[in-house]
Steps between C-alpha positions, in 0.01 A plus 500: 500500500448318833551650831831461677517328841787472756569348858545735775774351705404664822148394490517200271197619316446522125448857393414673163743740363402869426664573153569839408371603159400136435283581213801676318734223576269241348461733186858567486618124525218378281593312175418742224700752273383813687609356853844387357543871353425675808672252723825528310461878468427523899748249622800512276554869489619611840394843433148426633617355802713811568222728427247303720772484792560866492125559538514314840786740594302794445366691835141464359524110490473507899151543499462145381674362786201485771242383244750214422587389856115501563389313175780222553465482885863585549621511887637840530600426845801295360638807342801652620389840423126607494313498150447872512900572513547342161546791224416281198308176420856330445611597811218325652562178272875491611409532862682349790343297760567484892760208588237388725239450211724232340682293768790286350488114576812394711766238390795529277408191327125654434455700186206756494261622268669833372203697405135526529318329215354200368706191473532222276779244590678194324721287697677332195410732177605212275218256640227761496286401214246722616721785440371568141277760346320399192747215473806706521763442750674785687872554371767546747747568226278804364456623862868503586632561145797234593463129372758397763336656783168370373642152523640552845139577640304266278409261782483805751241640705296790362275753660277738310383808682235730351463833649146671419470900510335473852805336661809636683747534230839463661681184503769362727765213525358162567784376710860636623694556186757707322334627168723545192439764226163529349492397143220677306339329194307748296161404345130627466275549793184279453267452781577236765130486604362154498281569213834568288698226609235264444485610157891474456743375752797660284408825622728387825796449282459775256439792741770750618661329799793519752663185629722520825709182623461460861809305681389336798601245755225276537342531151765532242465747254143654454365669194307795584294645209276795483291541170352821421159535351241742337587834662755363692803611309709596824654188712706677761766330682571656874772250588906506434640209336752263673385628813346253791142538546249301769183348372224777497726757413387714205591439165327757303146587377284527176336822405129528430317188324491118545837313508644167543804337668655143397740323741706233405674256748753226409363162484451320850593811683160598661206309624172717438218536735250251426178731492690718240558174294159352552324809393708535182410133425149593516518787267485780771753788563548544886480854626799544730680795692849551534665351789303173503675147442571422137712167594779343655863440390581160389849354552697526166548179322 
């Protein structure tokens, strides 16, 4: 399996991703009967994710925090609480950051990146022939579980955000909005690591996921979907439905593991930032931070 590279938005430089347990993932998603058996056992039986999650909540897990910070060069100065105060590894994983660490871009008509992560963006998903994995196109109907809703967003704008285990794992609202009641669609917990997604894009439409409709003034109705992954059985929502939130306000968080967020805008409601579009067209994810600009609202047709 070839290495994975992304563009760091701050430096504009290409960087190589450090993939946790890369060899294990390559073996797990290799095409042979043994890989299929263990992948099915691990990802389709939630008990394994629950057990792994509980291990990260044991007091003994806190000894992994400092080595993890050092190995992956995580900036502890951004943490709201010092690393030594976290009682478990999971408490470190769902850490909060100082508000000053992620300034929010101004402008009511400006949408922001809602999380730290690696971004792929598609201005019009219908026209993106490159959005294929092994000749298979991403299915909105399978993702949303609703054919009418899929038709409404078929020519819309799609944002894919992949959160690696090293990332800040709280997610926030991309614009001023009134969120509705979250809708849970149950499913397995396959990895959303690039190795796994390159093998099978259906992972994004099969995994456990939660969809929230965000009612906005400038962007129409935005669909915000959190996708669970291996070891991420818990998608925690911290907001209250039908209450107004400002962009940058917290929406929720993922427990330990890698995870993914998919955001859908209605057709012709947002013009995405050009650097995000160009990096995607060149085959690179863009490493971005919460609060950076995503795009600007277009006048509704």
